[in-house]
Amino acid sequence: MPAGAGPPPTPIIPKGFAAKAGWSILDIDPQELARQITLMQMRIFCAIRYYELINQEFSKKTSSVAVNVRAMSTMSTQITGWIAETILRENDIKRRCALIKHCVKIAERCMSLQNYDALMAILCALNSSTIARLKQTWGMLSNKGKSKTMTSLNMLRKATEHTKNYADYRNRLKESKPPCLPYVVLFFCCGGRVGETRHKIRPAREPLHQTFLCFQASTSPT
């Protein structure tokens, strides 16, 4: 929903959640988790400035000014680690299945919110080798009557697969209406060669009375 289009949605809070001593990811509605993840990521994403994205500033190991780009990347990594660790810590197969189903639902909600960065982070965890080798868990999820989760997961995987240079994802992104949170890491791979020209500022044509930054593709190898 575009900014200013209406009031924020009412939070989905489980009954007795505040008084509960310990809680699980299963206690929180997938829609609310997706909303909260999106809010945290969007604050960082909106703080990114142009100079963090040029001349490979974000790749510098020291003295980098790309603090928000790095924070965005760090949060994506944390989401992936959190999802993977939550699943792997559970020893009970049935409960582990429930966790994977819950995570798939969170990914679906992220996609509906057009938060492709969180969607990719969650799928990165579910597609990781540590999760993929849980043969008994995936076997139980694939059983008759429980295939809805696998159908949803395969749909999400298809929408974000890297074939043809992320063609499906790019088409979705192109057709998305604001607000939208793109897969930021993809910029590092495909857009990180943008650099400044020698003449950083050029005058605008009349009657704008403004100045614009001028960009060009860097010839340095990535």
mmCIF file of C-alpha atoms in Angstrom:
data_model
loop_
_atom_site.group_PDB
_atom_site.id
_atom_site.type_symbol
_atom_site.label_atom_id
_atom_site.label_comp_id
_atom_site.label_asym_id
_atom_site.label_seq_id
_atom_site.Cartn_x
_atom_site.Cartn_y
_atom_site.Cartn_z
ATOM 1 C CA MET A 1 0.000 0.000 0.000
ATOM 2 C CA PRO A 2 1.557 3.341 -1.018
ATOM 3 C CA ALA A 3 2.563 5.754 1.713
ATOM 4 C CA GLY A 4 -0.308 7.933 2.805
ATOM 5 C CA ALA A 5 -2.932 5.674 1.208
ATOM 6 C CA GLY A 6 -4.435 4.703 4.542
ATOM 7 C CA PRO A 7 -3.781 3.733 8.158
ATOM 8 C CA PRO A 8 -1.326 0.913 8.928
ATOM 9 C CA PRO A 9 -2.818 -2.555 9.438
ATOM 10 C CA THR A 10 -3.711 -3.720 12.916
ATOM 11 C CA PRO A 11 -0.897 -5.884 14.355
ATOM 12 C CA ILE A 12 -1.701 -9.584 14.665
ATOM 13 C CA ILE A 13 -0.710 -10.346 18.258
ATOM 14 C CA PRO A 14 -1.296 -13.837 19.724
ATOM 15 C CA LYS A 15 -3.367 -13.996 22.891
ATOM 16 C CA GLY A 16 -1.228 -14.014 26.012
ATOM 17 C CA PHE A 17 1.905 -13.335 23.981
ATOM 18 C CA ALA A 18 3.180 -10.536 26.239
ATOM 19 C CA ALA A 19 2.933 -12.694 29.366
ATOM 20 C CA LYS A 20 4.493 -15.768 27.782
ATOM 21 C CA ALA A 21 7.907 -16.655 29.211
ATOM 22 C CA GLY A 22 9.232 -18.218 26.018
ATOM 23 C CA TRP A 23 7.934 -18.090 22.490
ATOM 24 C CA SER A 24 8.530 -19.781 19.183
ATOM 25 C CA ILE A 25 8.395 -18.510 15.636
ATOM 26 C CA LEU A 26 5.315 -20.725 15.313
ATOM 27 C CA ASP A 27 3.513 -18.507 17.838
ATOM 28 C CA ILE A 28 3.616 -15.509 15.497
ATOM 29 C CA ASP A 29 1.345 -15.153 12.491
ATOM 30 C CA PRO A 30 3.314 -15.355 9.189
ATOM 31 C CA GLN A 31 1.673 -12.161 7.950
ATOM 32 C CA GLU A 32 2.784 -10.217 11.016
ATOM 33 C CA LEU A 33 6.313 -11.614 10.838
ATOM 34 C CA ALA A 34 6.541 -10.603 7.181
ATOM 35 C CA ARG A 35 5.279 -7.116 8.044
ATOM 36 C CA GLN A 36 7.794 -6.605 10.852
ATOM 37 C CA ILE A 37 10.702 -7.894 8.763
ATOM 38 C CA THR A 38 9.660 -5.576 5.941
ATOM 39 C CA LEU A 39 9.423 -2.562 8.256
ATOM 40 C CA MET A 40 12.923 -3.173 9.628
ATOM 41 C CA GLN A 41 14.423 -3.659 6.178
ATOM 42 C CA MET A 42 12.588 -0.737 4.608
ATOM 43 C CA ARG A 43 13.980 1.702 7.184
ATOM 44 C CA ILE A 44 17.497 0.724 6.166
ATOM 45 C CA PHE A 45 16.724 0.594 2.447
ATOM 46 C CA CYS A 46 15.242 4.100 2.450
ATOM 47 C CA ALA A 47 18.366 5.412 4.197
ATOM 48 C CA ILE A 48 20.693 4.285 1.368
ATOM 49 C CA ARG A 49 22.302 7.223 -0.460
ATOM 50 C CA TYR A 50 23.556 7.337 -4.028
ATOM 51 C CA TYR A 51 27.228 7.561 -3.048
ATOM 52 C CA GLU A 52 26.963 4.169 -1.338
ATOM 53 C CA LEU A 53 26.231 2.536 -4.688
ATOM 54 C CA ILE A 54 28.889 4.011 -6.984
ATOM 55 C CA ASN A 55 32.544 3.160 -7.551
ATOM 56 C CA GLN A 56 31.976 -0.117 -5.675
ATOM 57 C CA GLU A 57 31.973 1.796 -2.404
ATOM 58 C CA PHE A 58 30.086 -1.030 -0.724
ATOM 59 C CA SER A 59 32.899 -3.495 -1.490
ATOM 60 C CA LYS A 60 35.598 -1.568 0.378
ATOM 61 C CA LYS A 61 36.827 -3.442 3.427
ATOM 62 C CA THR A 62 37.856 -0.305 5.312
ATOM 63 C CA SER A 63 36.687 3.306 5.417
ATOM 64 C CA SER A 64 33.557 2.531 3.406
ATOM 65 C CA VAL A 65 30.747 5.076 3.552
ATOM 66 C CA ALA A 66 28.222 2.490 2.352
ATOM 67 C CA VAL A 67 26.962 1.904 5.885
ATOM 68 C CA ASN A 68 23.330 1.421 4.908
ATOM 69 C CA VAL A 69 24.095 -0.918 2.015
ATOM 70 C CA ARG A 70 26.199 -3.023 4.347
ATOM 71 C CA ALA A 71 23.487 -2.937 7.004
ATOM 72 C CA MET A 72 20.988 -4.142 4.403
ATOM 73 C CA SER A 73 23.281 -6.989 3.395
ATOM 74 C CA THR A 74 23.913 -7.890 7.032
ATOM 75 C CA MET A 75 20.203 -8.050 7.818
ATOM 76 C CA SER A 76 19.563 -10.334 4.839
ATOM 77 C CA THR A 77 22.322 -12.634 6.064
ATOM 78 C CA GLN A 78 20.866 -12.575 9.568
ATOM 79 C CA ILE A 79 17.414 -13.529 8.279
ATOM 80 C CA THR A 80 18.906 -16.472 6.380
ATOM 81 C CA GLY A 81 20.862 -17.618 9.426
ATOM 82 C CA TRP A 82 17.880 -17.189 11.735
ATOM 83 C CA ILE A 83 15.596 -19.309 9.540
ATOM 84 C CA ALA A 84 18.190 -22.054 9.053
ATOM 85 C CA GLU A 85 19.156 -22.195 12.731
ATOM 86 C CA THR A 86 15.526 -22.260 13.870
ATOM 87 C CA ILE A 87 14.834 -25.297 11.691
ATOM 88 C CA LEU A 88 18.055 -27.136 12.522
ATOM 89 C CA ARG A 89 17.721 -26.695 16.286
ATOM 90 C CA GLU A 90 14.482 -28.681 16.252
ATOM 91 C CA ASN A 91 15.016 -32.426 16.679
ATOM 92 C CA ASP A 92 11.392 -33.520 16.369
ATOM 93 C CA ILE A 93 10.606 -34.229 12.702
ATOM 94 C CA LYS A 94 6.926 -33.263 12.914
ATOM 95 C CA ARG A 95 7.746 -29.963 14.563
ATOM 96 C CA ARG A 96 10.533 -29.376 12.049
ATOM 97 C CA CYS A 97 7.996 -29.886 9.265
ATOM 98 C CA ALA A 98 5.752 -27.344 10.940
ATOM 99 C CA LEU A 99 8.646 -24.867 11.051
ATOM 100 C CA ILE A 100 9.399 -25.271 7.346
ATOM 101 C CA LYS A 101 5.715 -24.868 6.481
ATOM 102 C CA HIS A 102 5.614 -21.727 8.617
ATOM 103 C CA CYS A 103 8.717 -20.312 6.923
ATOM 104 C CA VAL A 104 7.231 -20.968 3.485
ATOM 105 C CA LYS A 105 4.135 -19.030 4.552
ATOM 106 C CA ILE A 106 6.326 -16.147 5.747
ATOM 107 C CA ALA A 107 8.078 -16.155 2.359
ATOM 108 C CA GLU A 108 4.691 -16.069 0.611
ATOM 109 C CA ARG A 109 3.631 -13.072 2.703
ATOM 110 C CA CYS A 110 6.912 -11.308 1.926
ATOM 111 C CA MET A 111 6.239 -11.838 -1.756
ATOM 112 C CA SER A 112 2.722 -10.419 -1.421
ATOM 113 C CA LEU A 113 4.251 -7.377 0.320
ATOM 114 C CA GLN A 114 6.744 -7.110 -2.574
ATOM 115 C CA ASN A 115 9.644 -7.566 -0.184
ATOM 116 C CA TYR A 116 11.872 -9.521 -2.536
ATOM 117 C CA ASP A 117 14.966 -9.107 -0.392
ATOM 118 C CA ALA A 118 13.452 -10.960 2.575
ATOM 119 C CA LEU A 119 11.907 -13.497 0.196
ATOM 120 C CA MET A 120 15.342 -14.272 -1.227
ATOM 121 C CA ALA A 121 16.864 -14.463 2.259
ATOM 122 C CA ILE A 122 14.282 -17.009 3.436
ATOM 123 C CA LEU A 123 14.627 -19.105 0.284
ATOM 124 C CA CYS A 124 18.399 -18.994 0.654
ATOM 125 C CA ALA A 125 17.961 -20.738 4.005
ATOM 126 C CA LEU A 126 15.433 -23.282 2.715
ATOM 127 C CA ASN A 127 17.611 -24.048 -0.320
ATOM 128 C CA SER A 128 20.825 -24.358 1.682
ATOM 129 C CA SER A 129 22.631 -27.690 1.836
ATOM 130 C CA THR A 130 22.142 -27.935 5.605
ATOM 131 C CA ILE A 131 18.358 -27.824 5.190
ATOM 132 C CA ALA A 132 18.224 -29.775 1.928
ATOM 133 C CA ARG A 133 19.872 -32.816 3.527
ATOM 134 C CA LEU A 134 16.990 -33.261 5.996
ATOM 135 C CA LYS A 135 15.635 -36.112 3.872
ATOM 136 C CA GLN A 136 13.087 -37.437 6.369
ATOM 137 C CA THR A 137 11.664 -33.971 6.940
ATOM 138 C CA TRP A 138 11.287 -33.206 3.239
ATOM 139 C CA GLY A 139 9.886 -36.682 2.673
ATOM 140 C CA MET A 140 7.172 -36.059 5.240
ATOM 141 C CA LEU A 141 6.368 -32.681 3.688
ATOM 142 C CA SER A 142 6.041 -34.297 0.255
ATOM 143 C CA ASN A 143 3.576 -36.952 1.427
ATOM 144 C CA LYS A 144 0.064 -36.984 0.048
ATOM 145 C CA GLY A 145 -2.106 -34.383 1.743
ATOM 146 C CA LYS A 146 0.907 -32.271 2.667
ATOM 147 C CA SER A 147 2.021 -31.230 -0.805
ATOM 148 C CA LYS A 148 0.540 -27.724 -0.563
ATOM 149 C CA THR A 149 3.708 -26.516 1.140
ATOM 150 C CA MET A 150 5.898 -27.999 -1.592
ATOM 151 C CA THR A 151 3.672 -26.506 -4.300
ATOM 152 C CA SER A 152 4.003 -23.067 -2.712
ATOM 153 C CA LEU A 153 7.740 -23.484 -2.225
ATOM 154 C CA ASN A 154 8.278 -24.532 -5.838
ATOM 155 C CA MET A 155 6.264 -21.514 -6.998
ATOM 156 C CA LEU A 156 8.452 -19.203 -4.915
ATOM 157 C CA ARG A 157 11.600 -20.873 -6.216
ATOM 158 C CA LYS A 158 10.455 -20.454 -9.810
ATOM 159 C CA ALA A 159 9.657 -16.777 -9.249
ATOM 160 C CA THR A 160 13.150 -16.125 -7.908
ATOM 161 C CA GLU A 161 15.341 -18.564 -9.846
ATOM 162 C CA HIS A 162 18.546 -17.181 -11.315
ATOM 163 C CA THR A 163 18.072 -18.587 -14.826
ATOM 164 C CA LYS A 164 18.043 -16.063 -17.670
ATOM 165 C CA ASN A 165 19.527 -13.487 -15.328
ATOM 166 C CA TYR A 166 16.611 -13.629 -12.871
ATOM 167 C CA ALA A 167 14.110 -13.032 -15.687
ATOM 168 C CA ASP A 168 10.985 -13.890 -13.669
ATOM 169 C CA TYR A 169 12.067 -11.749 -10.742
ATOM 170 C CA ARG A 170 12.983 -8.809 -12.992
ATOM 171 C CA ASN A 171 9.590 -8.981 -14.711
ATOM 172 C CA ARG A 172 7.820 -8.979 -11.358
ATOM 173 C CA LEU A 173 9.931 -6.063 -10.186
ATOM 174 C CA LYS A 174 9.198 -4.133 -13.369
ATOM 175 C CA GLU A 175 5.456 -4.609 -12.936
ATOM 176 C CA SER A 176 5.447 -3.864 -9.201
ATOM 177 C CA LYS A 177 3.763 -0.750 -7.893
ATOM 178 C CA PRO A 178 5.350 1.108 -4.952
ATOM 179 C CA PRO A 179 6.192 0.406 -2.252
ATOM 180 C CA CYS A 180 8.579 -2.362 -3.211
ATOM 181 C CA LEU A 181 11.777 -3.677 -1.654
ATOM 182 C CA PRO A 182 14.061 -5.197 -4.322
ATOM 183 C CA TYR A 183 16.662 -7.906 -3.961
ATOM 184 C CA VAL A 184 19.533 -5.602 -3.013
ATOM 185 C CA VAL A 185 22.341 -8.156 -3.335
ATOM 186 C CA LEU A 186 21.572 -8.516 -7.046
ATOM 187 C CA PHE A 187 22.733 -4.940 -7.514
ATOM 188 C CA PHE A 188 26.150 -5.895 -6.177
ATOM 189 C CA CYS A 189 26.454 -8.495 -8.931
ATOM 190 C CA CYS A 190 24.905 -6.596 -11.832
ATOM 191 C CA GLY A 191 24.987 -2.908 -11.010
ATOM 192 C CA GLY A 192 28.159 -2.501 -9.030
ATOM 193 C CA ARG A 193 30.120 -1.162 -12.001
ATOM 194 C CA VAL A 194 28.414 2.211 -11.918
ATOM 195 C CA GLY A 195 30.863 5.037 -11.340
ATOM 196 C CA GLU A 196 31.022 8.792 -11.393
ATOM 197 C CA THR A 197 32.198 10.738 -14.425
ATOM 198 C CA ARG A 198 35.031 13.197 -14.269
ATOM 199 C CA HIS A 199 32.512 16.038 -14.283
ATOM 200 C CA LYS A 200 30.332 15.137 -11.343
ATOM 201 C CA ILE A 201 27.792 17.911 -11.795
ATOM 202 C CA ARG A 202 26.238 19.116 -15.016
ATOM 203 C CA PRO A 203 23.671 21.885 -15.385
ATOM 204 C CA ALA A 204 20.106 20.941 -16.186
ATOM 205 C CA ARG A 205 18.291 22.187 -19.237
ATOM 206 C CA GLU A 206 15.905 25.051 -18.846
ATOM 207 C CA PRO A 207 13.456 25.526 -17.221
ATOM 208 C CA LEU A 208 14.321 23.029 -14.458
ATOM 209 C CA HIS A 209 17.050 25.142 -12.805
ATOM 210 C CA GLN A 210 18.538 22.075 -11.169
ATOM 211 C CA THR A 211 21.755 20.107 -11.309
ATOM 212 C CA PHE A 212 22.025 16.377 -11.752
ATOM 213 C CA LEU A 213 24.643 13.777 -11.028
ATOM 214 C CA CYS A 214 26.033 12.224 -14.170
ATOM 215 C CA PHE A 215 26.755 8.495 -14.136
ATOM 216 C CA GLN A 216 28.586 6.185 -16.494
ATOM 217 C CA ALA A 217 29.524 2.531 -16.490
ATOM 218 C CA SER A 218 32.972 1.940 -15.114
ATOM 219 C CA THR A 219 35.429 0.188 -17.403
ATOM 220 C CA SER A 220 37.208 -1.472 -14.500
ATOM 221 C CA PRO A 221 36.603 -5.222 -14.189
ATOM 222 C CA THR A 222 34.305 -6.484 -11.454
#
